mmCIF file of C-alpha atoms in Angstrom:
data_model
loop_
_atom_site.group_PDB
_atom_site.id
_atom_site.type_symbol
_atom_site.label_atom_id
_atom_site.label_comp_id
_atom_site.label_asym_id
_atom_site.label_seq_id
_atom_site.Cartn_x
_atom_site.Cartn_y
_atom_site.Cartn_z
ATOM 1 C CA MET J 311 -4.501 -19.689 -11.302
ATOM 2 C CA ALA J 312 -5.913 -16.712 -9.555
ATOM 3 C CA ARG J 313 -8.847 -14.969 -11.130
ATOM 4 C CA THR J 314 -8.087 -11.600 -12.662
ATOM 5 C CA LEU J 315 -10.166 -8.705 -13.888
ATOM 6 C CA ILE J 316 -8.533 -6.397 -16.416
ATOM 7 C CA ASN J 317 -10.251 -3.386 -17.863
ATOM 8 C CA VAL J 318 -8.692 -1.964 -21.029
ATOM 9 C CA PRO J 319 -10.605 0.444 -23.296
ATOM 10 C CA LYS J 320 -11.874 -1.235 -26.495
ATOM 11 C CA SER J 321 -10.073 1.269 -28.672
ATOM 12 C CA ALA J 322 -8.139 4.488 -28.346
ATOM 13 C CA LYS J 323 -6.756 7.218 -30.540
ATOM 14 C CA ALA J 324 -2.979 7.519 -30.937
ATOM 15 C CA GLY J 325 -1.607 9.792 -28.244
ATOM 16 C CA GLU J 326 -4.666 9.406 -26.037
ATOM 17 C CA VAL J 327 -4.138 8.693 -22.338
ATOM 18 C CA VAL J 328 -6.045 5.531 -21.416
ATOM 19 C CA THR J 329 -6.865 4.211 -17.966
ATOM 20 C CA ILE J 330 -6.126 0.565 -17.190
ATOM 21 C CA LYS J 331 -7.762 -1.143 -14.214
ATOM 22 C CA THR J 332 -6.516 -4.462 -12.881
ATOM 23 C CA LEU J 333 -7.595 -6.720 -10.055
ATOM 24 C CA ILE J 334 -6.346 -10.152 -9.049
ATOM 25 C CA SER J 335 -7.907 -12.428 -6.461
ATOM 26 C CA HIS J 336 -5.323 -13.076 -3.777
ATOM 27 C CA PRO J 337 -5.631 -13.237 0.036
ATOM 28 C CA MET J 338 -2.586 -10.993 0.623
ATOM 29 C CA GLU J 339 -1.929 -12.640 3.991
ATOM 30 C CA THR J 340 0.055 -9.989 5.842
ATOM 31 C CA GLY J 341 2.205 -12.194 8.065
ATOM 32 C CA PHE J 342 1.059 -10.193 11.082
ATOM 33 C CA ARG J 343 -2.321 -11.825 11.722
ATOM 34 C CA PRO J 344 -2.909 -14.675 14.147
ATOM 35 C CA GLY J 345 -4.775 -17.665 12.747
ATOM 36 C CA ALA J 346 -7.453 -19.803 14.384
ATOM 37 C CA ASP J 347 -4.791 -21.553 16.503
ATOM 38 C CA GLY J 348 -3.452 -18.213 17.790
ATOM 39 C CA ARG J 349 -0.188 -18.482 15.908
ATOM 40 C CA ILE J 350 0.918 -15.886 13.363
ATOM 41 C CA MET J 351 0.103 -17.003 9.832
ATOM 42 C CA ALA J 352 2.977 -16.943 7.350
ATOM 43 C CA ARG J 353 3.171 -14.049 4.941
ATOM 44 C CA ASP J 354 1.745 -14.726 1.486
ATOM 45 C CA ILE J 355 1.460 -11.592 -0.614
ATOM 46 C CA ILE J 356 1.973 -10.363 -4.140
ATOM 47 C CA THR J 357 5.136 -8.259 -4.062
ATOM 48 C CA ASP J 358 5.450 -7.058 -7.606
ATOM 49 C CA PHE J 359 3.191 -6.048 -10.473
ATOM 50 C CA ALA J 360 4.335 -4.924 -13.894
ATOM 51 C CA CYS J 361 2.621 -3.881 -17.118
ATOM 52 C CA HIS J 362 4.412 -4.113 -20.456
ATOM 53 C CA TYR J 363 3.073 -2.420 -23.601
ATOM 54 C CA ASP J 364 4.585 -3.755 -26.823
ATOM 55 C CA GLY J 365 7.390 -5.285 -24.787
ATOM 56 C CA ARG J 366 8.277 -2.053 -22.963
ATOM 57 C CA GLU J 367 7.612 -1.672 -19.268
ATOM 58 C CA VAL J 368 5.158 1.187 -18.761
ATOM 59 C CA PHE J 369 4.121 0.645 -15.155
ATOM 60 C CA ARG J 370 5.484 -1.234 -12.163
ATOM 61 C CA ALA J 371 4.289 -1.441 -8.570
ATOM 62 C CA GLU J 372 5.952 -2.849 -5.467
ATOM 63 C CA LEU J 373 3.319 -4.105 -3.065
ATOM 64 C CA PHE J 374 3.646 -4.524 0.692
ATOM 65 C CA PRO J 375 1.479 -6.219 3.348
ATOM 66 C CA ALA J 376 -0.446 -2.944 3.659
ATOM 67 C CA THR J 377 -2.059 -3.627 0.276
ATOM 68 C CA ALA J 378 -5.619 -4.866 0.680
ATOM 69 C CA ALA J 379 -6.635 -8.388 -0.289
ATOM 70 C CA ASN J 380 -7.331 -8.838 -4.019
ATOM 71 C CA PRO J 381 -4.873 -6.146 -5.110
ATOM 72 C CA TYR J 382 -6.515 -3.503 -7.262
ATOM 73 C CA LEU J 383 -4.476 -1.051 -9.303
ATOM 74 C CA THR J 384 -5.520 1.701 -11.664
ATOM 75 C CA PHE J 385 -2.970 3.497 -13.795
ATOM 76 C CA THR J 386 -2.698 5.295 -17.125
ATOM 77 C CA LEU J 387 -0.660 4.962 -20.274
ATOM 78 C CA VAL J 388 -0.351 6.735 -23.610
ATOM 79 C CA ALA J 389 -1.822 4.774 -26.517
ATOM 80 C CA GLN J 390 0.709 4.693 -29.348
ATOM 81 C CA ALA J 391 0.095 1.730 -31.616
ATOM 82 C CA THR J 392 -2.044 -1.387 -31.512
ATOM 83 C CA GLY J 393 -0.169 -3.862 -29.393
ATOM 84 C CA PRO J 394 -0.285 -6.370 -26.601
ATOM 85 C CA LEU J 395 -0.478 -5.393 -22.953
ATOM 86 C CA THR J 396 1.132 -7.917 -20.623
ATOM 87 C CA PHE J 397 0.302 -7.917 -16.930
ATOM 88 C CA THR J 398 2.539 -9.867 -14.581
ATOM 89 C CA TRP J 399 2.014 -10.440 -10.876
ATOM 90 C CA ARG J 400 4.744 -12.014 -8.760
ATOM 91 C CA GLY J 401 4.668 -12.895 -5.102
ATOM 92 C CA ASP J 402 5.585 -15.100 -2.174
ATOM 93 C CA ASN J 403 5.794 -18.889 -2.503
ATOM 94 C CA GLY J 404 6.761 -18.577 -6.151
ATOM 95 C CA PHE J 405 3.480 -16.969 -7.164
ATOM 96 C CA SER J 406 3.589 -15.782 -10.753
ATOM 97 C CA GLN J 407 0.799 -15.045 -13.173
ATOM 98 C CA THR J 408 0.724 -13.330 -16.524
ATOM 99 C CA GLU J 409 -2.314 -12.090 -18.411
ATOM 100 C CA THR J 410 -2.466 -10.375 -21.761
ATOM 101 C CA ALA J 411 -4.845 -7.955 -23.414
ATOM 102 C CA THR J 412 -4.734 -5.984 -26.628
ATOM 103 C CA LEU J 413 -4.949 -2.245 -26.900
ATOM 104 C CA THR J 414 -6.401 -1.296 -30.279
ATOM 105 C CA VAL J 415 -5.277 2.093 -31.511
ATOM 106 C CA THR J 416 -7.255 3.698 -34.317
ATOM 107 C CA MET E 568 -2.386 -9.261 65.060
ATOM 108 C CA THR E 569 -2.668 -5.580 64.026
ATOM 109 C CA PRO E 570 -5.495 -4.128 61.932
ATOM 110 C CA SER E 571 -3.036 -2.220 59.733
ATOM 111 C CA ALA E 572 -1.289 -5.425 58.695
ATOM 112 C CA GLY E 573 -4.649 -6.946 57.731
ATOM 113 C CA THR E 574 -5.546 -3.910 55.660
ATOM 114 C CA ARG E 575 -2.214 -3.993 53.896
ATOM 115 C CA ASN E 576 -2.573 -7.674 53.101
ATOM 116 C CA ARG E 577 -5.992 -7.110 51.688
ATOM 117 C CA ARG E 578 -4.680 -4.230 49.604
ATOM 118 C CA ASP E 579 -1.808 -6.360 48.334
ATOM 119 C CA LEU E 580 -4.212 -9.112 47.447
ATOM 120 C CA LEU E 581 -6.515 -6.689 45.586
ATOM 121 C CA ALA E 582 -3.568 -5.174 43.780
ATOM 122 C CA ALA E 583 -2.264 -8.597 42.801
ATOM 123 C CA GLY E 584 -5.714 -9.604 41.609
ATOM 124 C CA ALA E 585 -6.082 -6.446 39.551
ATOM 125 C CA ALA E 586 -2.654 -6.975 38.032
ATOM 126 C CA ALA E 587 -3.537 -10.550 37.128
ATOM 127 C CA VAL E 588 -6.759 -9.424 35.427
ATOM 128 C CA LEU E 589 -4.837 -6.725 33.607
ATOM 129 C CA ALA E 590 -2.228 -9.222 32.436
ATOM 130 C CA ILE E 591 -4.911 -11.557 31.115
ATOM 131 C CA THR E 592 -6.793 -8.825 29.268
ATOM 132 C CA VAL E 593 -3.679 -7.180 27.844
ATOM 133 C CA ARG E 594 -1.938 -10.328 26.660
ATOM 134 C CA PRO E 595 -3.894 -11.085 23.434
ATOM 135 C CA VAL E 596 -3.440 -7.510 22.196
ATOM 136 C CA ALA E 597 0.272 -7.575 23.011
ATOM 137 C CA ALA E 598 0.698 -10.916 21.254
ATOM 138 C CA ALA E 599 -1.125 -9.681 18.168
ATOM 139 C CA SER E 600 0.726 -6.375 17.740
ATOM 140 C CA PRO E 601 4.012 -7.062 15.963
ATOM 141 C CA VAL E 602 7.074 -4.948 16.591
ATOM 142 C CA ARG E 603 7.825 -2.386 13.914
ATOM 143 C CA THR E 604 11.265 -3.042 12.509
ATOM 144 C CA GLU E 605 11.562 0.303 10.741
ATOM 145 C CA SER E 606 10.120 3.739 11.494
ATOM 146 C CA THR E 607 8.255 5.751 8.876
ATOM 147 C CA ALA E 608 11.075 8.315 8.778
ATOM 148 C CA GLU E 609 13.629 5.565 8.120
ATOM 149 C CA ALA E 610 11.507 4.109 5.313
ATOM 150 C CA ILE E 611 11.145 7.541 3.728
ATOM 151 C CA ARG E 612 14.913 8.067 3.908
ATOM 152 C CA ARG E 613 15.447 4.673 2.289
ATOM 153 C CA PHE E 614 13.180 5.816 -0.554
ATOM 154 C CA ALA E 615 14.412 9.398 -0.971
ATOM 155 C CA GLY E 616 17.984 9.157 0.314
ATOM 156 C CA GLU E 617 19.327 12.440 1.622
ATOM 157 C CA ALA E 618 17.355 14.552 -0.874
ATOM 158 C CA ALA E 619 15.201 17.406 0.404
ATOM 159 C CA ILE E 620 11.470 16.682 0.364
ATOM 160 C CA THR E 621 9.248 19.631 -0.514
ATOM 161 C CA PRO E 622 5.519 19.718 0.229
ATOM 162 C CA GLY E 623 3.433 20.227 -2.901
ATOM 163 C CA ARG E 624 2.633 19.048 -6.457
ATOM 164 C CA ILE E 625 1.324 15.703 -5.166
ATOM 165 C CA HIS E 626 -2.243 15.005 -4.064
ATOM 166 C CA LEU E 627 -3.426 12.145 -1.903
ATOM 167 C CA ASP E 628 -7.114 11.331 -1.921
ATOM 168 C CA LEU E 629 -8.460 9.017 0.751
ATOM 169 C CA PRO E 630 -11.636 8.985 2.835
ATOM 170 C CA PRO E 631 -11.205 10.960 6.087
ATOM 171 C CA LEU E 632 -13.418 8.505 7.954
ATOM 172 C CA VAL E 633 -12.775 4.819 7.236
ATOM 173 C CA GLU E 634 -15.346 2.277 8.399
ATOM 174 C CA ASN E 635 -13.325 -0.763 7.402
ATOM 175 C CA GLY E 636 -9.550 -0.541 7.444
ATOM 176 C CA ASN E 637 -9.207 -3.758 5.435
ATOM 177 C CA ALA E 638 -9.776 -2.035 2.111
ATOM 178 C CA VAL E 639 -9.356 1.722 1.805
ATOM 179 C CA THR E 640 -9.291 3.210 -1.678
ATOM 180 C CA ILE E 641 -6.552 5.777 -2.164
ATOM 181 C CA THR E 642 -5.719 7.828 -5.222
ATOM 182 C CA VAL E 643 -2.395 9.582 -5.686
ATOM 183 C CA THR E 644 -1.960 12.183 -8.405
ATOM 184 C CA VAL E 645 1.009 14.422 -9.201
ATOM 185 C CA ASP E 646 0.928 17.688 -11.149
ATOM 186 C CA SER E 647 3.313 16.832 -13.947
ATOM 187 C CA PRO E 648 3.254 17.156 -17.751
ATOM 188 C CA MET E 649 4.723 13.603 -17.949
ATOM 189 C CA THR E 650 6.998 14.439 -20.873
ATOM 190 C CA ALA E 651 10.404 12.883 -21.504
ATOM 191 C CA ASP E 652 12.054 15.921 -19.893
ATOM 192 C CA ASP E 653 9.705 16.361 -16.972
ATOM 193 C CA HIS E 654 7.927 13.355 -15.540
ATOM 194 C CA VAL E 655 7.345 11.468 -12.329
ATOM 195 C CA ARG E 656 9.699 8.525 -11.810
ATOM 196 C CA ARG E 657 8.389 7.019 -8.607
ATOM 197 C CA ILE E 658 5.597 7.499 -6.106
ATOM 198 C CA ALA E 659 5.697 5.868 -2.688
ATOM 199 C CA VAL E 660 3.037 5.803 0.014
ATOM 200 C CA PHE E 661 3.892 5.430 3.694
ATOM 201 C CA ASN E 662 1.833 4.922 6.847
ATOM 202 C CA ASP E 663 2.431 5.692 10.520
ATOM 203 C CA LYS E 664 0.883 2.859 12.495
ATOM 204 C CA ASN E 665 0.717 -0.313 10.387
ATOM 205 C CA PRO E 666 3.207 -3.070 11.312
ATOM 206 C CA GLN E 667 5.312 -1.999 8.319
ATOM 207 C CA PRO E 668 5.779 1.609 7.111
ATOM 208 C CA ASN E 669 5.594 0.934 3.343
ATOM 209 C CA VAL E 670 2.220 0.800 1.627
ATOM 210 C CA VAL E 671 2.975 0.796 -2.087
ATOM 211 C CA THR E 672 5.670 2.061 -4.453
ATOM 212 C CA VAL E 673 4.945 2.632 -8.141
ATOM 213 C CA HIS E 674 7.307 3.331 -11.031
ATOM 214 C CA LEU E 675 6.092 5.601 -13.820
ATOM 215 C CA GLY E 676 7.538 7.229 -16.918
ATOM 216 C CA PRO E 677 6.676 9.406 -19.892
ATOM 217 C CA ALA E 678 4.651 6.496 -21.328
ATOM 218 C CA SER E 679 2.236 6.817 -18.388
ATOM 219 C CA GLY E 680 0.710 10.006 -19.789
ATOM 220 C CA ARG E 681 -0.627 11.029 -16.385
ATOM 221 C CA ALA E 682 0.738 10.531 -12.894
ATOM 222 C CA ALA E 683 -2.391 9.053 -11.335
ATOM 223 C CA VAL E 684 -2.610 5.762 -9.469
ATOM 224 C CA THR E 685 -5.466 4.221 -7.505
ATOM 225 C CA THR E 686 -5.224 1.200 -5.227
ATOM 226 C CA ARG E 687 -6.758 -0.270 -2.086
ATOM 227 C CA ILE E 688 -4.794 -0.459 1.139
ATOM 228 C CA ARG E 689 -5.081 -1.707 4.719
ATOM 229 C CA LEU E 690 -5.039 0.642 7.685
ATOM 230 C CA ALA E 691 -4.380 -0.872 11.109
ATOM 231 C CA ASP E 692 -5.267 2.256 13.061
ATOM 232 C CA THR E 693 -6.278 5.889 12.864
ATOM 233 C CA GLN E 694 -3.196 7.399 11.334
ATOM 234 C CA ARG E 695 -1.481 9.721 8.905
ATOM 235 C CA ILE E 696 -0.658 8.616 5.350
ATOM 236 C CA THR E 697 2.212 10.248 3.490
ATOM 237 C CA ALA E 698 2.792 10.129 -0.262
ATOM 238 C CA ILE E 699 6.114 11.107 -1.816
ATOM 239 C CA ALA E 700 6.860 11.520 -5.532
ATOM 240 C CA GLU E 701 10.234 11.632 -7.246
ATOM 241 C CA THR E 702 10.319 13.711 -10.417
ATOM 242 C CA SER E 703 12.778 13.240 -13.273
ATOM 243 C CA ASP E 704 14.863 16.215 -12.074
ATOM 244 C CA GLY E 705 15.626 14.259 -8.910
ATOM 245 C CA ARG E 706 13.413 16.339 -6.622
ATOM 246 C CA TYR E 707 10.998 14.911 -4.084
ATOM 247 C CA TRP E 708 7.489 16.157 -3.334
ATOM 248 C CA SER E 709 5.260 15.118 -0.479
ATOM 249 C CA THR E 710 1.777 15.376 0.962
ATOM 250 C CA SER E 711 -0.020 13.859 3.943
ATOM 251 C CA ALA E 712 -3.589 12.995 4.813
ATOM 252 C CA ASP E 713 -5.212 11.763 7.998
ATOM 253 C CA ALA E 714 -7.668 8.897 8.194
ATOM 254 C CA ILE E 715 -9.817 7.926 11.156
ATOM 255 C CA VAL E 716 -10.313 4.157 11.180
ATOM 256 C CA THR E 717 -13.224 2.634 13.090
ATOM 257 C CA LEU E 718 -12.529 -1.028 12.234
ATOM 258 C CA ALA E 719 -8.824 -1.775 12.040
ATOM 259 C CA ALA E 720 -7.224 -4.170 9.569
ATOM 260 C CA CYS E 721 -4.585 -6.800 10.379
ATOM 261 C CA LEU E 722 -5.669 -7.693 13.902
ATOM 262 C CA GLU E 723 -9.191 -8.887 13.190
ATOM 263 C CA GLY E 724 -9.720 -12.180 11.417
#
């Protein structure tokens, strides 16, 4: 399991636009870099990130080798009702990780 | 034996030697730089189709001078009310000189509230970055920014 950092505001008012910050530790090997033996190292990146709020997809990102190691993404969403936020990262070699957080709406 | 022949031989030898040195010094760089399979214009067309792309409404924020191309923070924002009738559907970022033209593509909707995304990218060289947004009316908006990179990503370990 890769380490993740997810920053969700503790609480928000209904209708408020909140900023979500996510980071996952991943080498994001580009597939273009030579290794210590001089041969090109195989690509190993996260290709897809999605955020679901109460089961609905609110944000999705397609990542490419040009994304820096430990992919960091900041995006916004409208707080509507208290509900779970699900973050899913998918990538090469069957990489898949899901984290959840709760957005409390007052 | 003629002096001119000797001079020519020496010149040939020097030229051959210089070429050999050149070949040795150039080879690692050539081996490390992969061939681009798709141009930036082709990648943009794959994203936008045949639609016209208008400059404006989108803003790309990245440092003009990059010390380390391995992690460059970029922020893309689009002027949009983000309502059900008028919102940004997709934003894509493209580069000019990396081994692959795509940088990141994000999908947004009215639930996003604001069209603002920040991420960190790799830059392999001093180059121009282009961001293109698709709004819900099917129109495309673009902007570009230049970045000077002093330490390139991808090639260094």
